[in-house]
CSV table of C-alpha atoms in Angstrom, one decimal:
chain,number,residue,atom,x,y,z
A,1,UNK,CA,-37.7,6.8,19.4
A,2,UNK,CA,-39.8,6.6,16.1
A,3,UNK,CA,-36.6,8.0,14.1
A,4,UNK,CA,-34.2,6.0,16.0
A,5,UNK,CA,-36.6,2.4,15.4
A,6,UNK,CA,-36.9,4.0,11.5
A,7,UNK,CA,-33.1,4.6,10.7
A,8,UNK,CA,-32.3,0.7,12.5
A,9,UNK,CA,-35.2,-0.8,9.9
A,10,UNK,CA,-33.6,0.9,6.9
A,11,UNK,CA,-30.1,0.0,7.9
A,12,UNK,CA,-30.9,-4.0,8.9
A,13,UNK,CA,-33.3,-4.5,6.1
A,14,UNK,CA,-31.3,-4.4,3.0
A,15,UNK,CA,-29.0,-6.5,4.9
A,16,UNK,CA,-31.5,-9.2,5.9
A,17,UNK,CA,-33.3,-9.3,2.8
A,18,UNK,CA,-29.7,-9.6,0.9
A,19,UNK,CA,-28.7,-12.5,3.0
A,20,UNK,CA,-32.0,-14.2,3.3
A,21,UNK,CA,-33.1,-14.1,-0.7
A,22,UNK,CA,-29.7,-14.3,-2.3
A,23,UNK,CA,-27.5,-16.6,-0.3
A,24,UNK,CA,-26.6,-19.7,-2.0
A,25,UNK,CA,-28.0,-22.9,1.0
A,26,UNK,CA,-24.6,-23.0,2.9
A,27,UNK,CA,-24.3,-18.8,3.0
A,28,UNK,CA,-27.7,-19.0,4.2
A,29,UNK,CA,-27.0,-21.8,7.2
A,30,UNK,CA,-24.5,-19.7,8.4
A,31,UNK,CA,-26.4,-16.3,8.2
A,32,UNK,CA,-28.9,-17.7,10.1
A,33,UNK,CA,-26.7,-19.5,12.2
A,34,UNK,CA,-25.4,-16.4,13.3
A,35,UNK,CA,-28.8,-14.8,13.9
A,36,UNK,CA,-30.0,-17.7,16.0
A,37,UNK,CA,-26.6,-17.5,17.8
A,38,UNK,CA,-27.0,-14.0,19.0
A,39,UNK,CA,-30.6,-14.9,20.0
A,40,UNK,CA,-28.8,-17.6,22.1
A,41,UNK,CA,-26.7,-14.5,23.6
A,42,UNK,CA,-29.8,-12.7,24.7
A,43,UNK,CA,-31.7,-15.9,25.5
A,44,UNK,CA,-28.9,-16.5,28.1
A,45,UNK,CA,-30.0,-13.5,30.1
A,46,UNK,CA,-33.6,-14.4,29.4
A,47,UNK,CA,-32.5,-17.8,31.6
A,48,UNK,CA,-30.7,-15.9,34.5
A,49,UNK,CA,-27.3,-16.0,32.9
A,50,UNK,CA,-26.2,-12.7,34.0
A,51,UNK,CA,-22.3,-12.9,33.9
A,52,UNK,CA,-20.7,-12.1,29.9
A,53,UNK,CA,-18.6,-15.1,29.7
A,54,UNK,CA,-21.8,-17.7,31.1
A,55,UNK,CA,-23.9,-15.8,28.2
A,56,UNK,CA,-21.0,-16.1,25.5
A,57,UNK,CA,-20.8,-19.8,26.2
A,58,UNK,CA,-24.4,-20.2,25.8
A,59,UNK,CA,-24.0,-18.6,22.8
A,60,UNK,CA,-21.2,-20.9,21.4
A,61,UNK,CA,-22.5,-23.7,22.7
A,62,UNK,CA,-25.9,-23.3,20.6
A,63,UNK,CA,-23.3,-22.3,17.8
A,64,UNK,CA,-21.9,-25.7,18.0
A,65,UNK,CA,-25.3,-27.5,18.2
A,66,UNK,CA,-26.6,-26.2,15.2
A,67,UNK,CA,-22.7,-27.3,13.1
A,68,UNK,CA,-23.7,-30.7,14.3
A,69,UNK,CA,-26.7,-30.8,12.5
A,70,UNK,CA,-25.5,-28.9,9.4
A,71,UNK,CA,-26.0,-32.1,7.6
A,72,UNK,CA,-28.5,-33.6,9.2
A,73,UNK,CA,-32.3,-34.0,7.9
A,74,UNK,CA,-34.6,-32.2,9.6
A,75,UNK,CA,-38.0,-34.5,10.1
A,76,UNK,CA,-36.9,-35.5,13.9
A,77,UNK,CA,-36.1,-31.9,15.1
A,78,UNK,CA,-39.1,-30.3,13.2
A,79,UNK,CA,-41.1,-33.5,15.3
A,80,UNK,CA,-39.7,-32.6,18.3
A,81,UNK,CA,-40.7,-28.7,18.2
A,82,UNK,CA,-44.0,-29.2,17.6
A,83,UNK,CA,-44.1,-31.0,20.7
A,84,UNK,CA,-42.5,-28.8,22.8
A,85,UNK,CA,-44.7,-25.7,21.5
A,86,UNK,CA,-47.5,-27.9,22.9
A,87,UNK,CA,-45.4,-28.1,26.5
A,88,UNK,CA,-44.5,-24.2,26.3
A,89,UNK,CA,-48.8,-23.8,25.6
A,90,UNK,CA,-49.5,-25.1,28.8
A,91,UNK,CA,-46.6,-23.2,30.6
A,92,UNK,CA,-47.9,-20.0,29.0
A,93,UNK,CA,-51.4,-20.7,30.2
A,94,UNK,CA,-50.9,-21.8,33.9
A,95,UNK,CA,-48.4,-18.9,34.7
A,96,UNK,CA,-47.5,-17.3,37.1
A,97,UNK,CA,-48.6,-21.6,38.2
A,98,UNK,CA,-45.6,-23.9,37.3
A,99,UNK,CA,-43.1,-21.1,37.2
A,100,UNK,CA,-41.2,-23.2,40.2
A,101,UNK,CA,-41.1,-25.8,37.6
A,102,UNK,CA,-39.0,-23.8,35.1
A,103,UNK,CA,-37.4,-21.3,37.1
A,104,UNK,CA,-34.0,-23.2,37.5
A,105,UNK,CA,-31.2,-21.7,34.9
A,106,UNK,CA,-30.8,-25.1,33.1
A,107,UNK,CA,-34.1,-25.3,32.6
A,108,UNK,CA,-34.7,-21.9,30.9
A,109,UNK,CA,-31.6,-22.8,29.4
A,110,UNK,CA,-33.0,-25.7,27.9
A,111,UNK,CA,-35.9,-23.9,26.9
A,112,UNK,CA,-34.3,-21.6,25.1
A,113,UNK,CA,-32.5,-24.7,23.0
A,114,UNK,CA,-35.5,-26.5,22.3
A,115,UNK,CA,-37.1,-22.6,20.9
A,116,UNK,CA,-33.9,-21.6,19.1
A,117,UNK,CA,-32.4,-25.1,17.1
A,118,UNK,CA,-35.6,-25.8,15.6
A,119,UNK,CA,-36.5,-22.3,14.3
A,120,UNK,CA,-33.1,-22.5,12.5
A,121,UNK,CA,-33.6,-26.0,10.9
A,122,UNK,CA,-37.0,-25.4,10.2
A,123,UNK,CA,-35.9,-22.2,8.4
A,124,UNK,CA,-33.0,-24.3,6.6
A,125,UNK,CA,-35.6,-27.2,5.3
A,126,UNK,CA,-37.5,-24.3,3.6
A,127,UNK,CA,-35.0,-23.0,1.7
A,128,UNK,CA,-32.9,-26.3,1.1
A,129,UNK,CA,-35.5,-28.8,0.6
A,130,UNK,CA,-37.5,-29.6,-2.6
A,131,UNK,CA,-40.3,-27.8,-3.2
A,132,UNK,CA,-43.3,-28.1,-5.0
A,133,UNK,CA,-47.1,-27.0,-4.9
A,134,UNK,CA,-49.9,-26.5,-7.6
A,135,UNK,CA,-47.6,-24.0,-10.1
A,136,UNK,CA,-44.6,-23.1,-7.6
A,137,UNK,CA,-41.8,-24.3,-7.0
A,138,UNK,CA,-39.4,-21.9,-5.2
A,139,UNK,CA,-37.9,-22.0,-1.7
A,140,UNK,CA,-37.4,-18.1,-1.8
A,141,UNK,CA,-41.0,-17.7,-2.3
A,142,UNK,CA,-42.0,-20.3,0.7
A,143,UNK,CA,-39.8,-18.2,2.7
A,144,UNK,CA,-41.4,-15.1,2.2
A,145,UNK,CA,-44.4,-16.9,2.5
A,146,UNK,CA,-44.3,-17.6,5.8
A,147,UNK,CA,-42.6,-14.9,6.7
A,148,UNK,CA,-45.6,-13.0,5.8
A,149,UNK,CA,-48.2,-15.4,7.3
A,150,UNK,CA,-46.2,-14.0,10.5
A,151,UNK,CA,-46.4,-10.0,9.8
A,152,UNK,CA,-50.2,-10.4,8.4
A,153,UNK,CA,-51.1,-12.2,11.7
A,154,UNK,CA,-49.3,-9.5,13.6
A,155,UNK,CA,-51.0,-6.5,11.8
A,156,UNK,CA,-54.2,-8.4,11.3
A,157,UNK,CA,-54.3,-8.6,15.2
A,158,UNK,CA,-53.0,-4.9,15.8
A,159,UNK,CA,-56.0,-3.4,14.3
A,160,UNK,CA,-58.8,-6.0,15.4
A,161,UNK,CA,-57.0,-5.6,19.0
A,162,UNK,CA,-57.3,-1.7,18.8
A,163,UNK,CA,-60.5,-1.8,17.6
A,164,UNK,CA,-62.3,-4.7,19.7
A,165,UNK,CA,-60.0,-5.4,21.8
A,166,UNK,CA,-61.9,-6.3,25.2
A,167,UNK,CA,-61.2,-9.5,26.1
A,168,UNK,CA,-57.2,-10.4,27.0
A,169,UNK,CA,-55.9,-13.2,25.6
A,170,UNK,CA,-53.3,-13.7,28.8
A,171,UNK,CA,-53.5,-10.8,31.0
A,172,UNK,CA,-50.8,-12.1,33.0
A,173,UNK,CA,-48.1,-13.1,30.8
A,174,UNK,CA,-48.7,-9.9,28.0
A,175,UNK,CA,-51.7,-7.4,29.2
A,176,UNK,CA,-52.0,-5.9,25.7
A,177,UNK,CA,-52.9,-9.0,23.3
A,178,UNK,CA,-56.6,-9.4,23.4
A,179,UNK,CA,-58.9,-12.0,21.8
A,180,UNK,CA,-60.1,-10.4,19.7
A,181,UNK,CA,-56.3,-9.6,18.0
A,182,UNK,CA,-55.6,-13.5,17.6
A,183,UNK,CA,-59.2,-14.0,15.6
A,184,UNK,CA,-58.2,-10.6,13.7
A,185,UNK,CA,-54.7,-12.1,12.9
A,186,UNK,CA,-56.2,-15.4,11.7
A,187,UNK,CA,-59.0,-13.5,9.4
A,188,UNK,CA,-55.7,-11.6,7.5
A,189,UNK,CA,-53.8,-14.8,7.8
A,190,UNK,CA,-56.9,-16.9,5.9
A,191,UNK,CA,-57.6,-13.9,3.1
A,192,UNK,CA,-53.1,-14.2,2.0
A,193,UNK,CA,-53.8,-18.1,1.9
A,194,UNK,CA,-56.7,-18.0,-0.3
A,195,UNK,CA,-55.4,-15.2,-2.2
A,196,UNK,CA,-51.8,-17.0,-2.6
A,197,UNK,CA,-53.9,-19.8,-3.7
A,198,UNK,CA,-55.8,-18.3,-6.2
A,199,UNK,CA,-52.1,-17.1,-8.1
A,200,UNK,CA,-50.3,-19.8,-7.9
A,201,UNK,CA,-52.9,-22.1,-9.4
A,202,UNK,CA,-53.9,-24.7,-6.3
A,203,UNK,CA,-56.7,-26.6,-6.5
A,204,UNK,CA,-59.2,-27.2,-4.3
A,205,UNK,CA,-58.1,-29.6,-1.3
A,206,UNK,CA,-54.7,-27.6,-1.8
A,207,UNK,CA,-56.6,-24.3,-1.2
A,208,UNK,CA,-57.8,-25.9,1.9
A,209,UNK,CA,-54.9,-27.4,2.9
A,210,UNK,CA,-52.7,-24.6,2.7
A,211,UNK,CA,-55.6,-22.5,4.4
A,212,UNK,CA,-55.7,-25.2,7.7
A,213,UNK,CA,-51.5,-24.9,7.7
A,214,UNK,CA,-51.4,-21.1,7.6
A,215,UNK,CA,-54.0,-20.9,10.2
A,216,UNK,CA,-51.7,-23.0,12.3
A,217,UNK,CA,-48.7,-21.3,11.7
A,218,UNK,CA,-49.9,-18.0,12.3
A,219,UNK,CA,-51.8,-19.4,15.8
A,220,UNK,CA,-48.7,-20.6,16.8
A,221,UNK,CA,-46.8,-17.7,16.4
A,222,UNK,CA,-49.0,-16.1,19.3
A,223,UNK,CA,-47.6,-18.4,21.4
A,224,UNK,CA,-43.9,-17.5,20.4
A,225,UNK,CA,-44.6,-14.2,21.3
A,226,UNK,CA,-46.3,-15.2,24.8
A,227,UNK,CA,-43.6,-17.4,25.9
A,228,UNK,CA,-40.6,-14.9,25.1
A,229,UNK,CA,-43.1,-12.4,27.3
A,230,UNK,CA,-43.2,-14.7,30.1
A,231,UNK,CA,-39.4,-15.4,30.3
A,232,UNK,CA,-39.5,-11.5,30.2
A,233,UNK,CA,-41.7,-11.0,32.6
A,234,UNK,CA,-40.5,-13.6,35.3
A,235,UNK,CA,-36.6,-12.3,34.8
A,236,UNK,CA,-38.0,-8.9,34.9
A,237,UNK,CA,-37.0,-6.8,32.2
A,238,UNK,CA,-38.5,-5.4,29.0
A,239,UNK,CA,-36.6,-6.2,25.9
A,240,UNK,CA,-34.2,-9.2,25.1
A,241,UNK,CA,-31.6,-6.8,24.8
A,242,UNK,CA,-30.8,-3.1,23.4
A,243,UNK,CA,-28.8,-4.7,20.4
A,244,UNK,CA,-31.4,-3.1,17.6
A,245,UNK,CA,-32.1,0.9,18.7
A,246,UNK,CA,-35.5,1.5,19.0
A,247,UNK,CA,-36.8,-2.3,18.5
A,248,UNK,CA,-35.1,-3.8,21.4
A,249,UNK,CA,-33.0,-7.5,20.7
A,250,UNK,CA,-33.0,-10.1,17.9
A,251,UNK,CA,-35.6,-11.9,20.1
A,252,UNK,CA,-37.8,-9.7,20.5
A,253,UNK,CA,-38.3,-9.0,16.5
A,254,UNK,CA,-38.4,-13.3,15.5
A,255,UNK,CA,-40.2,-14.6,18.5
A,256,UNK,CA,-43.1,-15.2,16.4
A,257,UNK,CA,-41.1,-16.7,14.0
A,258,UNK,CA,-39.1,-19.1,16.5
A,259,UNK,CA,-42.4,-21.3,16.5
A,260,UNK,CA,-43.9,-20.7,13.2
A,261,UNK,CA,-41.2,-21.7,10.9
A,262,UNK,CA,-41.0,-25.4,12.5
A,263,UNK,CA,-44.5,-26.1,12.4
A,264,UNK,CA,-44.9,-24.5,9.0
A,265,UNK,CA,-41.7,-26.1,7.9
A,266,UNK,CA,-43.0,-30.0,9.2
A,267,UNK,CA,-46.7,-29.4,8.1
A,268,UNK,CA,-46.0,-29.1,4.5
A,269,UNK,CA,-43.0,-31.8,4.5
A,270,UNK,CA,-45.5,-34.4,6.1
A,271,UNK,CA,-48.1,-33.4,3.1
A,272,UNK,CA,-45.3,-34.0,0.5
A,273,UNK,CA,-44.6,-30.5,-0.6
A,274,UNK,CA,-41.2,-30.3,0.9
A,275,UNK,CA,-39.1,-33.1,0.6
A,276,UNK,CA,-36.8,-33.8,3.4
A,277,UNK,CA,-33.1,-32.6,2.7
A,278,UNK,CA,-29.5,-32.2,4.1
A,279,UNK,CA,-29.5,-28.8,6.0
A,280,UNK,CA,-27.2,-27.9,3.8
């Protein structure tokens, strides 16, 4: 398994990192586009969409969604996924409670719409929009930024979880994230603010501004992971699907990300360091 997940990373890499960092805005739309489309695919199945053809047209459908807004701005949407990551908390906390609630497919459907579109706006606004704080001033950068805030808080909370790892954080929705993981992501999360502070120059309410937005973003992308977990774990299966060997679907590898990049992406527009923007 280790050399199967090993030869997948050093196959996808290159090509993500390609696509990602040297994409011109429009390239990157529809790289992404195609990413969050797939994650549509697996999503489907995620709802209770069992049949191929009701799982392609989930697909398309989201496929279409996101053409429409290819030159939209982003503000609402970003608005609106900050809101629902507030709903999915309290779904995430109260299960197996309000799963009757949700458990229609059009409802998991919808779930999976309101978890997907954003994440791919969000992700557009960074790289398209105007960007600007204390001495830097490129999207490519922001990207990786938070892209890291994401990996940091997921190895930050690896080790604190191994090593003090006692108290579960939701026992019944994913056994193996403890408390003391989350505060272990956020100390690693804190320490690449401040450091990323230091280099490019902020000063000191940006320092601490930054810090109170990557604390956010990389709490919040807990609760992307939780909430893929519970959709797992209610339709009863393990992965989202066996697309990557050895790591499972797209979903399971950006479910963090699905809710970190929107509220990321609308914290730092609403303080004025990303201006809002076409798509693309």
């Amino acid at each position: 398994m280790l050399k199967t997940r090993v030869i997948t990373a050093l196959i996808l890499a290159p090509i993500a990192i390609g696509c990602i960092f040297f994409l011109p805005p429009l390239g990157f739309a529809l790289f992404t586009g195609i990413i969050i489309s797939i994650g549509a695919w697996e999503w489907a199945n995620m709802a209770g969409m069992t049949a191929g053809p009701a799982r392609i047209g989930y697909a398309l459908a989201t496929a279409l969604v996101l053409f429409l807004l290819l030159q939209s701005t982003a503000l609402t949407v970003l608005v609106l996924a900050v809101i629902w990551w507030v709903v999915a908390l309290l779904l995430v906390r109260a299960y197996p409670g309000g799963s009757q609630q949700w458990q229609p497919v059009p409802v998991r459907a919808l779930m999976g719409g309101l978890v997907l579109v954003p994440a791919w706006v969000g992700l557009n606004q960074l790289r398209s929009g105007d960007f600007h704080l204390a001495n830097a001033d490129n999207n490519l950068l922001l990207l990786l930024y938070v892209f890291c805030v994401v990996w940091v808080a997921d190895i930050g909370a690896y080790f604190a979880g191994r090593a003090f790892g006692k108290a579960k954080l939701a026992p019944r929705v994913s056994p193996g994230k403890s408390w003391a993981g989350v505060w272990g992501g956020l100390v690693a999360v804190a320490a690449l603010s401040l450091i990323v502070s230091l280099v490019i120059g902020c000063s000191a309410t940006e320092t601490g501004l930054l810090l109170v937005v990557s604390l956010i973003t990389g709490a919040v992308s807990v609760l992307g992971d939780l909430l893929e977990s519970m959709l797992k774990r209610f339709r009863g299966i393990k992965d989202s699907s066996q697309l990557l060997p050895g790591h499972g679907g797209i979903m399971d590898r950006i479910d963090s990300l699905t809710a970190a990049i929107p509220v990321f992406a609308l914290c730092i527009t609403l303080l004025g360091w990303l201006q809002v923007s076409p798509i693309a």
